[in-house]
mmCIF file of C-alpha atoms in Angstrom:
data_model
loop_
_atom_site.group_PDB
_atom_site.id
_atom_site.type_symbol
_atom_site.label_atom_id
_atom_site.label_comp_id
_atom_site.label_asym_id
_atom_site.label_seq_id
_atom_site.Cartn_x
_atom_site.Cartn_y
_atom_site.Cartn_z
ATOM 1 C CA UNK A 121 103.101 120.503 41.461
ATOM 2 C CA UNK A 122 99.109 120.398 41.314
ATOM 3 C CA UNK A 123 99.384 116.175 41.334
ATOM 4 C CA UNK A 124 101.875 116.645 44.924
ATOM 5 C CA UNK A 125 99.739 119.540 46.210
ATOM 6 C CA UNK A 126 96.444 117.430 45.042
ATOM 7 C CA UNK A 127 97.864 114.223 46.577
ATOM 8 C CA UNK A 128 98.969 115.693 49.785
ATOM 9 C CA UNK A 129 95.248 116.676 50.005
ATOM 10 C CA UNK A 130 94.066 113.492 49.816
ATOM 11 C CA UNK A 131 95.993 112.020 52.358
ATOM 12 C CA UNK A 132 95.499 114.906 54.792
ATOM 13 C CA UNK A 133 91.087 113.839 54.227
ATOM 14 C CA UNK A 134 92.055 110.263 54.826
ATOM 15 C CA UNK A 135 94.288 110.909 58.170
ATOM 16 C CA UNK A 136 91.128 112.955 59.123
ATOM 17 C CA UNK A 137 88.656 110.063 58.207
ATOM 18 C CA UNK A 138 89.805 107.387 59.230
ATOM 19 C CA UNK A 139 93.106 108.237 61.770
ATOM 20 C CA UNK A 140 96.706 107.886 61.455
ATOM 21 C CA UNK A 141 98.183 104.839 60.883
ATOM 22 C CA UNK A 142 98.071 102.821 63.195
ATOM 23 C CA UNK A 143 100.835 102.469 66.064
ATOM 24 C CA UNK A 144 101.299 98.464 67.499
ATOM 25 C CA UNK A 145 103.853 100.115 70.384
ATOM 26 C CA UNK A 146 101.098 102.557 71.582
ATOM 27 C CA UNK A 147 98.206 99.921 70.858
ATOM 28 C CA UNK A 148 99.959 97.627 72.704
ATOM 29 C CA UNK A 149 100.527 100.286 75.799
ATOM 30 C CA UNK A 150 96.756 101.508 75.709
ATOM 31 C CA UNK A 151 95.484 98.689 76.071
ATOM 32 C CA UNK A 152 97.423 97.208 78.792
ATOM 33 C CA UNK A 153 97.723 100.375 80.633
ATOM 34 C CA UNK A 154 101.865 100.022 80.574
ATOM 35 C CA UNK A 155 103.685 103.044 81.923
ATOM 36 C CA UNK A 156 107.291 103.263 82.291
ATOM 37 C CA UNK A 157 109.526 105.038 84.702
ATOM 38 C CA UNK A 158 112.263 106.521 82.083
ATOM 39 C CA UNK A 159 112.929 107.024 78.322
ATOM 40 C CA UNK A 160 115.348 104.663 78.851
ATOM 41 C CA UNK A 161 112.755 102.190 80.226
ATOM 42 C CA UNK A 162 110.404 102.302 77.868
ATOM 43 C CA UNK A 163 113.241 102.046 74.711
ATOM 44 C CA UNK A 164 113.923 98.560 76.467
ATOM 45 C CA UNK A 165 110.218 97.746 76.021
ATOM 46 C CA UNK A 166 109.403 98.414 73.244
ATOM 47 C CA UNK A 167 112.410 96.714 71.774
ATOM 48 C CA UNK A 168 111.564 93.791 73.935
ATOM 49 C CA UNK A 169 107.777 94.400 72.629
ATOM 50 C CA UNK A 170 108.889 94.757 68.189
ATOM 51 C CA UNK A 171 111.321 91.667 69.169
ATOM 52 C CA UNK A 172 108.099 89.551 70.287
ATOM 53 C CA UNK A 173 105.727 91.431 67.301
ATOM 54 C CA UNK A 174 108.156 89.677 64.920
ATOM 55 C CA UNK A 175 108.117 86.382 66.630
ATOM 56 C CA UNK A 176 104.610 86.405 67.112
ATOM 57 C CA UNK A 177 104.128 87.230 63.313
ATOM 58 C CA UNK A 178 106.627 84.889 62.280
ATOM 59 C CA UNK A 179 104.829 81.802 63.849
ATOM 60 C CA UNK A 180 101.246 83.261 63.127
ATOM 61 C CA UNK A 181 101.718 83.092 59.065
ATOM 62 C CA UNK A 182 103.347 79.723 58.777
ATOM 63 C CA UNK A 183 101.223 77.039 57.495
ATOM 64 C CA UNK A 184 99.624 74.405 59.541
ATOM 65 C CA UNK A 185 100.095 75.818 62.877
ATOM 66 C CA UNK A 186 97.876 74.250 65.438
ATOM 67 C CA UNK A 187 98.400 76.865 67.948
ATOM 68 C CA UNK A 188 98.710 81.184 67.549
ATOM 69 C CA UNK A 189 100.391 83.486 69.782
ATOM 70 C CA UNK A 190 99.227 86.699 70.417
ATOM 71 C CA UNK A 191 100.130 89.530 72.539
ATOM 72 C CA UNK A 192 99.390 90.204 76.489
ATOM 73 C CA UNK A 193 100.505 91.759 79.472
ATOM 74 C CA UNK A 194 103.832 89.302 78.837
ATOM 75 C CA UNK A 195 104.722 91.206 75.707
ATOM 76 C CA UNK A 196 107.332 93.659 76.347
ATOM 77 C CA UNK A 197 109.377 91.688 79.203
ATOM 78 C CA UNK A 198 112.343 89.925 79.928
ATOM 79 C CA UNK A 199 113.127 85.930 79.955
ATOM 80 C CA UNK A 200 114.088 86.738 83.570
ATOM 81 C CA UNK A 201 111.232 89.103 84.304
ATOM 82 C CA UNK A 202 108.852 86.318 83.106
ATOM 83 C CA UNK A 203 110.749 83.900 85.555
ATOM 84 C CA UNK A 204 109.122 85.825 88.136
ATOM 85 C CA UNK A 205 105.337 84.352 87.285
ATOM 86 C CA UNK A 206 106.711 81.040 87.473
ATOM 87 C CA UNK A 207 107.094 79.284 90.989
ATOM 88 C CA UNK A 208 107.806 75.667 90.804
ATOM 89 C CA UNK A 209 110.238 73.679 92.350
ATOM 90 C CA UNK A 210 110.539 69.828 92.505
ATOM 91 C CA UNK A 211 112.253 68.712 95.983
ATOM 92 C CA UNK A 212 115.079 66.889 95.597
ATOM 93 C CA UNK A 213 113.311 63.898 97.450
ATOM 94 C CA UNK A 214 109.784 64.115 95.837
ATOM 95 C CA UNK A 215 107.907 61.889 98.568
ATOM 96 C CA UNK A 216 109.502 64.456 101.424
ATOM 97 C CA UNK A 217 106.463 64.820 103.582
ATOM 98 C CA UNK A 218 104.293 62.303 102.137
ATOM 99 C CA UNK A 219 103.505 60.011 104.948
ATOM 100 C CA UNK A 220 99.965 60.693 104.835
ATOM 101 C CA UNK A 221 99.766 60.024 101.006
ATOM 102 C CA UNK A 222 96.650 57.586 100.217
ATOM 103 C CA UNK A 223 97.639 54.764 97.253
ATOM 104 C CA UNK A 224 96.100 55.724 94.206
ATOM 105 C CA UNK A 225 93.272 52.845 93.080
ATOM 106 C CA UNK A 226 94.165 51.292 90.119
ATOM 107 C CA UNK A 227 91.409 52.830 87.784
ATOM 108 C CA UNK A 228 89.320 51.868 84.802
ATOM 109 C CA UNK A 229 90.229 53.239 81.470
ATOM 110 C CA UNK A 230 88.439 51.651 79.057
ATOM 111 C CA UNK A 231 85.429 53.530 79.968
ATOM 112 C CA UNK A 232 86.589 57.240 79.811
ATOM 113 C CA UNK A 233 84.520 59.823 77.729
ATOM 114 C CA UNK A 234 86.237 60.929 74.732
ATOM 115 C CA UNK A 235 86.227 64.623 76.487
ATOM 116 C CA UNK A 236 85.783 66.221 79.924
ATOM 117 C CA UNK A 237 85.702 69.992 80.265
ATOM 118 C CA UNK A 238 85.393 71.437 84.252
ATOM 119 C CA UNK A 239 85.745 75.408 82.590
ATOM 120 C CA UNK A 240 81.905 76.168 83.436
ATOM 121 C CA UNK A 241 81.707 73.552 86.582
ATOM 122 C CA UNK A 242 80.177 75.493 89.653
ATOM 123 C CA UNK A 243 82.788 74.095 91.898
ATOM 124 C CA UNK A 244 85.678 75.450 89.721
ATOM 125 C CA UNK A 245 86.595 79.442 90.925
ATOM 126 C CA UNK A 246 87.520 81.767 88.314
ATOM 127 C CA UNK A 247 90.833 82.307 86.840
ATOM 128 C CA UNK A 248 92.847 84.139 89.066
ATOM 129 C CA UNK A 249 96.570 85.870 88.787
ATOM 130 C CA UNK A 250 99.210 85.263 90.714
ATOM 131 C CA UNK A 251 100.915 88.527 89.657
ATOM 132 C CA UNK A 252 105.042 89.185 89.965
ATOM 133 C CA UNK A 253 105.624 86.577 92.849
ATOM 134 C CA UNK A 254 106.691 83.076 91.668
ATOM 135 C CA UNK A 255 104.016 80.860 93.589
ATOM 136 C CA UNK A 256 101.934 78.941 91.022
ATOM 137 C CA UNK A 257 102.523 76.300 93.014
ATOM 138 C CA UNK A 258 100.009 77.760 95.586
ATOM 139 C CA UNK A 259 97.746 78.661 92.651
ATOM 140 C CA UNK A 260 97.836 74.938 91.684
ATOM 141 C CA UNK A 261 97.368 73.666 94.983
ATOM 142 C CA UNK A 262 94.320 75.434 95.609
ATOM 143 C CA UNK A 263 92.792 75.396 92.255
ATOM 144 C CA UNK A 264 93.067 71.653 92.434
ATOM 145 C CA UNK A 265 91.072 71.434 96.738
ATOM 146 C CA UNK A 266 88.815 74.535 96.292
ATOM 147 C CA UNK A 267 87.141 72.483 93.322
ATOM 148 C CA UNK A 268 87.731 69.043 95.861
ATOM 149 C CA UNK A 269 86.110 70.633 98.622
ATOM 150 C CA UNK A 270 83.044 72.096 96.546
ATOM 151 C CA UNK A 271 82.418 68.667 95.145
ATOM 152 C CA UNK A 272 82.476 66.892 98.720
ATOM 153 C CA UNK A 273 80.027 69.611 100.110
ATOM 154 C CA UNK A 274 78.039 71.142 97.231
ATOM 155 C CA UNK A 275 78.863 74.847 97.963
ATOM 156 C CA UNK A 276 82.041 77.042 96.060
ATOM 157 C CA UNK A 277 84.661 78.087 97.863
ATOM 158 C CA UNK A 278 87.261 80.906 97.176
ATOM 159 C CA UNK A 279 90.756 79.748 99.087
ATOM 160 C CA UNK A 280 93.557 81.792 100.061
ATOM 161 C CA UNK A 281 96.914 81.441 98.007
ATOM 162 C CA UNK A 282 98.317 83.836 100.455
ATOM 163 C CA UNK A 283 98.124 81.840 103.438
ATOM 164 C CA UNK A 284 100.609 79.387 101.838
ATOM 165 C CA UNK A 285 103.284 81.830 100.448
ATOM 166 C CA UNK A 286 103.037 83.796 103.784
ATOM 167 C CA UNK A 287 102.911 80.578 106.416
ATOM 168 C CA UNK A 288 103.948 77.413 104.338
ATOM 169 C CA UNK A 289 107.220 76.484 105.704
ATOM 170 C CA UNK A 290 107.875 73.685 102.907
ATOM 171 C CA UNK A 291 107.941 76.028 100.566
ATOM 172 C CA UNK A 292 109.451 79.291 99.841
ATOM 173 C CA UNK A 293 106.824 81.687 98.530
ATOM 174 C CA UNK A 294 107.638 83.729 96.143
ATOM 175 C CA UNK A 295 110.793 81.805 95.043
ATOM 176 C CA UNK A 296 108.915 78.716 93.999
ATOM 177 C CA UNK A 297 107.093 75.880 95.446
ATOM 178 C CA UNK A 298 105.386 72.195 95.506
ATOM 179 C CA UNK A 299 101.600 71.683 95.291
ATOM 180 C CA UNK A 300 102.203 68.307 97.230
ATOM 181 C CA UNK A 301 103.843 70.051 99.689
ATOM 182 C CA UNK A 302 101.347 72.751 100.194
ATOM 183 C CA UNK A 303 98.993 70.081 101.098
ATOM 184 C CA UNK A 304 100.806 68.403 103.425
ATOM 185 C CA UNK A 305 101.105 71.876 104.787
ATOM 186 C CA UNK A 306 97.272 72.408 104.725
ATOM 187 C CA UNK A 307 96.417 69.358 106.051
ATOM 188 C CA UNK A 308 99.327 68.475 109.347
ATOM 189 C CA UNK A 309 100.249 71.958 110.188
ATOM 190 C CA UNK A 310 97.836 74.911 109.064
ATOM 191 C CA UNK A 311 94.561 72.649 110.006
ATOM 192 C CA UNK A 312 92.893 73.861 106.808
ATOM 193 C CA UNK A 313 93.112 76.282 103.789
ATOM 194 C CA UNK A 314 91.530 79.917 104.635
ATOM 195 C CA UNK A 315 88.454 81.757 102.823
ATOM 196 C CA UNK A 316 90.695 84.264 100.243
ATOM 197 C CA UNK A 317 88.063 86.904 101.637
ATOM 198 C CA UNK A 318 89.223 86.966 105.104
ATOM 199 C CA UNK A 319 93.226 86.261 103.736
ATOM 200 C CA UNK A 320 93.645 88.258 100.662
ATOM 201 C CA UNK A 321 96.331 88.371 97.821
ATOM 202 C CA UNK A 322 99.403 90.775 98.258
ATOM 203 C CA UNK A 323 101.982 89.459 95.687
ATOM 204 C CA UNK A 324 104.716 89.176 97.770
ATOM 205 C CA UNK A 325 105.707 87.378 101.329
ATOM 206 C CA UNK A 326 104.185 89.395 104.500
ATOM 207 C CA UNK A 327 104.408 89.012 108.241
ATOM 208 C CA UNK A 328 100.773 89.055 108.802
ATOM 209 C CA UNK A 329 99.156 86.124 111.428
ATOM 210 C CA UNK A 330 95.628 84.900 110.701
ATOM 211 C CA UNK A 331 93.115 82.943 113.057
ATOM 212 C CA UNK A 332 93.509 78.968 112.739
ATOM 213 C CA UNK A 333 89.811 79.128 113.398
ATOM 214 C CA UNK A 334 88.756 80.725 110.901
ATOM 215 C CA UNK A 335 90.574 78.062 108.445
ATOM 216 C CA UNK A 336 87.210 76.399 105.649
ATOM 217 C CA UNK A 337 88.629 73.390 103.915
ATOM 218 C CA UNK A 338 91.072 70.914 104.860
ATOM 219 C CA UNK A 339 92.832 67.901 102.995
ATOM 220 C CA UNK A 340 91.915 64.747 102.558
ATOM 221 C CA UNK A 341 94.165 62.219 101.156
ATOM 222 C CA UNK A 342 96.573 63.376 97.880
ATOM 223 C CA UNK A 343 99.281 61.850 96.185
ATOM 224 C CA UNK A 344 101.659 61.364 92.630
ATOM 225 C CA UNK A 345 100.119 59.852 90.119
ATOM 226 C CA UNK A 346 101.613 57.681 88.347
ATOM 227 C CA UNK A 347 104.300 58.923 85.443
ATOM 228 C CA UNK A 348 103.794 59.197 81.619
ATOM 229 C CA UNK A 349 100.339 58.125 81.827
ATOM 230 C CA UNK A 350 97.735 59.867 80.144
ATOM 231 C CA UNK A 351 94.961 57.546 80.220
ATOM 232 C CA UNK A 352 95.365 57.261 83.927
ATOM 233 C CA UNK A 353 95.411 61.172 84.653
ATOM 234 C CA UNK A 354 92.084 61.109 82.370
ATOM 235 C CA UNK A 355 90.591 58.829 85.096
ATOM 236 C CA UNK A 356 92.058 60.491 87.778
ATOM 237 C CA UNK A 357 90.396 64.058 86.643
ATOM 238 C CA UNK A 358 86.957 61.989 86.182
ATOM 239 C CA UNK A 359 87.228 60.203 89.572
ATOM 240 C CA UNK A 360 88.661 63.344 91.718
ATOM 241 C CA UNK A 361 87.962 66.318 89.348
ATOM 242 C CA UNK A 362 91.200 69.155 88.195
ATOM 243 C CA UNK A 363 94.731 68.089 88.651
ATOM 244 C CA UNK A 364 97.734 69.520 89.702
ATOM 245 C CA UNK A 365 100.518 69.295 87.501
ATOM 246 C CA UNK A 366 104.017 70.927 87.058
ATOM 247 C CA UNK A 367 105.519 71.988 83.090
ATOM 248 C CA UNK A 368 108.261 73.804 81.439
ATOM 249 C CA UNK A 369 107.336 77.347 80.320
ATOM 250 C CA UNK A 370 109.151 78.499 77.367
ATOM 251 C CA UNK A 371 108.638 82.249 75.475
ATOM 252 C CA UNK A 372 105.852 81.351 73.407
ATOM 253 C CA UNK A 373 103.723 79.795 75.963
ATOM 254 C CA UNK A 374 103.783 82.989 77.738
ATOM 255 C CA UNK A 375 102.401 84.648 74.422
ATOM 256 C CA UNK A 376 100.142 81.544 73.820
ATOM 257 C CA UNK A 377 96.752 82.293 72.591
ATOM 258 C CA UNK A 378 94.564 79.933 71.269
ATOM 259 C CA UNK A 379 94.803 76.487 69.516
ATOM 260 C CA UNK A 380 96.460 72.916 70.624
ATOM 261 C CA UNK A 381 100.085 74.282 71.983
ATOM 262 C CA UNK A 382 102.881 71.773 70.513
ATOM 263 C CA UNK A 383 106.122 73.613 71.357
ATOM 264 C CA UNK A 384 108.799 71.333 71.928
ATOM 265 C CA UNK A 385 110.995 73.857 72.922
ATOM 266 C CA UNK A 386 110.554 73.638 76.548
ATOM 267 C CA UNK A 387 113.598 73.126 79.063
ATOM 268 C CA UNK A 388 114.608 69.718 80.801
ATOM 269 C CA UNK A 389 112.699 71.324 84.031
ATOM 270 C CA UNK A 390 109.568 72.407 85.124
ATOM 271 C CA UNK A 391 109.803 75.902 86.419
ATOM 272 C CA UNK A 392 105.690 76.166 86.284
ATOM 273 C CA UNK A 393 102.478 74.408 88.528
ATOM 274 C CA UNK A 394 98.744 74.876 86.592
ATOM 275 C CA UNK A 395 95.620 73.144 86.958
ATOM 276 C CA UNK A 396 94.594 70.417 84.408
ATOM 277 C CA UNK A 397 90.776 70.794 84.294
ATOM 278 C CA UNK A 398 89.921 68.529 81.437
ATOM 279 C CA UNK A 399 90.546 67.092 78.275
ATOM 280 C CA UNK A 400 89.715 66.845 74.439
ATOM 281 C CA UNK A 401 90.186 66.719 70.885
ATOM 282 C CA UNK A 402 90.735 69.427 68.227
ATOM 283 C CA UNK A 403 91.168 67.875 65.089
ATOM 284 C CA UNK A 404 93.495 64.842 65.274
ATOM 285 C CA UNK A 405 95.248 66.167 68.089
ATOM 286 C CA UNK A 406 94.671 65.690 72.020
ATOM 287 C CA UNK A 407 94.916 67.812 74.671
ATOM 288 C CA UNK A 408 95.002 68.587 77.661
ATOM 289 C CA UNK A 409 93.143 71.940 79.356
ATOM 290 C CA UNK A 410 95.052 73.660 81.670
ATOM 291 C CA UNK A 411 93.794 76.444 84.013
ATOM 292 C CA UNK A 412 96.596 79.252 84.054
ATOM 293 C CA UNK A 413 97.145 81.577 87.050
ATOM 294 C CA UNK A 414 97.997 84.570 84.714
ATOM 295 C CA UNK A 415 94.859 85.958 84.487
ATOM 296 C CA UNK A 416 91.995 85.967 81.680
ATOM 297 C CA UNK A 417 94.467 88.080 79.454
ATOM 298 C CA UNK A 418 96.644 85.053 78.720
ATOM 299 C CA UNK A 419 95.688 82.270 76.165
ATOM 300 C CA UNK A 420 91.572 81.554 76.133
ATOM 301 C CA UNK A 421 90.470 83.702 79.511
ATOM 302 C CA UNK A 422 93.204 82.276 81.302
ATOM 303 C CA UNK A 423 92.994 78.947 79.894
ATOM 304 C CA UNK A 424 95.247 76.377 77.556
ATOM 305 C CA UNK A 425 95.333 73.316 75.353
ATOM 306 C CA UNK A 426 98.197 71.483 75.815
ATOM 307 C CA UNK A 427 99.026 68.550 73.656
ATOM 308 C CA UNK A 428 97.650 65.153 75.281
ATOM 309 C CA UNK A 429 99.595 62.026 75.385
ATOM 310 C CA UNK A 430 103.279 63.084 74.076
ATOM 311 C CA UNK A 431 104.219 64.695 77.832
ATOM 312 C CA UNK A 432 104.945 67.580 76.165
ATOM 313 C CA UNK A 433 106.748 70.262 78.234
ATOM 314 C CA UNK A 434 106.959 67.413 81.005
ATOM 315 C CA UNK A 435 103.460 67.736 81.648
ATOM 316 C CA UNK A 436 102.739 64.334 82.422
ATOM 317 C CA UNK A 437 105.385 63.631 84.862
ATOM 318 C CA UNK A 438 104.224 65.157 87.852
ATOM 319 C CA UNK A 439 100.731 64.955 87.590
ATOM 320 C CA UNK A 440 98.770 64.766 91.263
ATOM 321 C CA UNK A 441 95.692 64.543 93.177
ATOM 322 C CA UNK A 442 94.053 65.922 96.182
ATOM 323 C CA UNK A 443 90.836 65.055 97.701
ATOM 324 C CA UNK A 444 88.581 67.263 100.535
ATOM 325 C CA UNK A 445 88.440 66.527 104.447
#
C-alpha cells in the first residue's frame, strides 16, 4: 500500500510539473481555433482528425521518404469537404476562347540555371487563401499577371480574385475554373484585372458591380505551353516569370508539409490550378515550386516541391503563360 500510495504521489508532482499528457485532438483544435456546432460534429472530426494522425504517422516513420506530412487546417475534413478548395476545370475544347493567344517562341534550353526561386521576388504577392470556394483557378490566374504586370512596370500589385469568380462568365466561380480562360476574360471583356483593395475577397459568388475604370492591369498575350516538357516550362518561367499550371490533388498533398512530394497516387484529372514559381534540386531529385492558394498553414508558408520532370500529378500537361498589357 505505501509503494501505490507513494507512486500515486509521484505522478500527482509530475502532472503538476510538467502538465497532463498531452492531448493531439485538443492540440490540434487550439491551435487552429476549430469549433464545432454539435457533439455529434465534433465525434466526426476528430475521427476524421485520429484517421489522418495515423496516416500522417504511418508515412512520417518509413524510411527514405523524400517528403513529410503534417497536420493543418485540412486535418479533420472530408474527401468531399476538401473538394471544395479545389476549382479546376479543363474545357472540353481547351483552345475555346483563344483567338488572341500569341505562339510561344521556341526557346533556348541549353542555357537554363540549374535553379530559379521567385519566393522572395518583389513582384511576387504573398500567399493568399482562397478559403471554402473552389476557384484556384482565379488564384492561379492572378498569381501568374500580378507578378507579369510588376515585372513590365517595376511596382507590386495586389489583384482581385473576386472580380473573376463574381463577373467571369467563362467560368463558374466557385464550382471550378480555367486560368486561360480568366485571361481571356481579363483581357476582351473586363478591360483589366482590379486592385484586390478596392474588390475584396468574400469566398463565395456575390452580385456586387465594380467600376471598369478603376480596373490596374490588363493582359498581354498568354497561351499553352507546350505538353510534357519540363525543360521548356524552365525557360518559360525564366523568360516570363511564375506559371500557371493545373494538377491532381490527392489526401496527402492536402497534409503535405515539407520535402520533394512524389505521390503517385493522384487521379487521371486535375481538379487543382497553383502557381509554379521556380525550380530546383534537393538531393537527386527535381522539382518544381509551386505557390499554393491555401494559405501559409499548408506545406512551407504556403508553398510546395513538386517532383520535376516525371509530370507527376499531371503537372506538366497544362502548363501556361501570361504576359502584362
Amino acid at each position: 500500500m505505501k509503494m501505490l500510495f507513494a507512486f500515486a504521489v509521484i505522478t500527482v508532482a509530475l502532472t503538476v510539473v510538467y502538465g497532463a499528457p498531452a492531448d493531439p485532438w485538443n492540440e490540434y483544435k487550439n491551435k487552429h481555433g476549430k469549433k464545432y456546432g454539435s457533439t455529434a460534429d465534433e465525434a466526426q472530426r476528430k475521427k476524421n482528425f485520429l484517421a489522418k494522425d495515423a496516416m500522417i504517422a504511418k508515412h512520417n516513420s518509413q524510411k527514405n521518404v523524400t517528403y513529410q506530412l503534417g497536420h493543418n487546417q485540412f486535418s479533420d475534413m472530408t474527401t468531399t469537404e476538401l473538394s471544395q478548395y479545389l476549382g479546376a476545370i479543363k474545357p472540353a475544347n481547351v483552345t475555346r476562347s483563344l483567338e488572341v493567344m500569341a505562339p510561344l517562341a521556341i526557346m533556348e534550353t541549353r542555357q537554363l540555371p540549374t535553379s530559379l526561386d521567385y519566393r522572395t521576388h518583389a513582384c511576387l504577392a504573398a500567399v493568399k487563401n482562397q478559403g471554402q470556394c473552389g476557384n484556384g483557378w482565379a488564384y492561379s490566374a492572378i498569381g501568374s499577371l500580378e507578378f507579369a504586370w510588376c515585372k513590365k512596370y517595376g511596382t507590386p500589385v495586389v489583384l482581385s480574385e473576386q472580380q473573376l469568380v463574381d463577373f467571369d462568365t467563362y467560368d463558374y466561380g466557385c464550382n471550378g475554373g480555367w486560368y486561360i480562360n480568366a485571361w481571356n476574360y481579363l483581357k476582351n471583356v473586363a478591360g483589366g484585372s482590379i486592385q484586390q483593395s478596392l474588390y475584396s475577397y468574400t469566398a463565395k459568388k456575390n452580385t456586387l458591380k465594380f467600376a471598369s475604370s478603376k480596373t490596374r492591369a490588363n493582359v498581354g498575350s498568354y497561351g499553352n505551353l507546350p505538353k510534357l516538357n519540363a525543360p521548356n516550362m524552365q525557360a518559360a518561367l525564366k523568360t516570363y516569370g511564375p506559371i500557371s499550371v493545373a494538377i491532381a490533388v490527392t489526401d496527402s498533398f492536402a497534409n503535405y508539409a515539407s520535402g520533394v512530394y512524389t505521390d503517385t497516387a493522384c487521379g487521371n484529372v486535375v481538379d487543382h490550378a497553383v502557381v509554379v514559381v521556380g525550380y530546383g534540386k534537393l538531393n537527386v531529385i527535381d522539382y518544381w515550386i509551386v505557390r499554393n492558394s491555401w494559405g501559409t498553414g499548408w506545406g512551407q508558408s504556403g508553398y510546395g516541391f513538386i517532383q520535376r520532370g516525371v509530370n507527376l500529378c499531371h503537372i506538366e500537361e497544362h502548363a501556361a503563360f501570361v504576359t502584362a498589357a
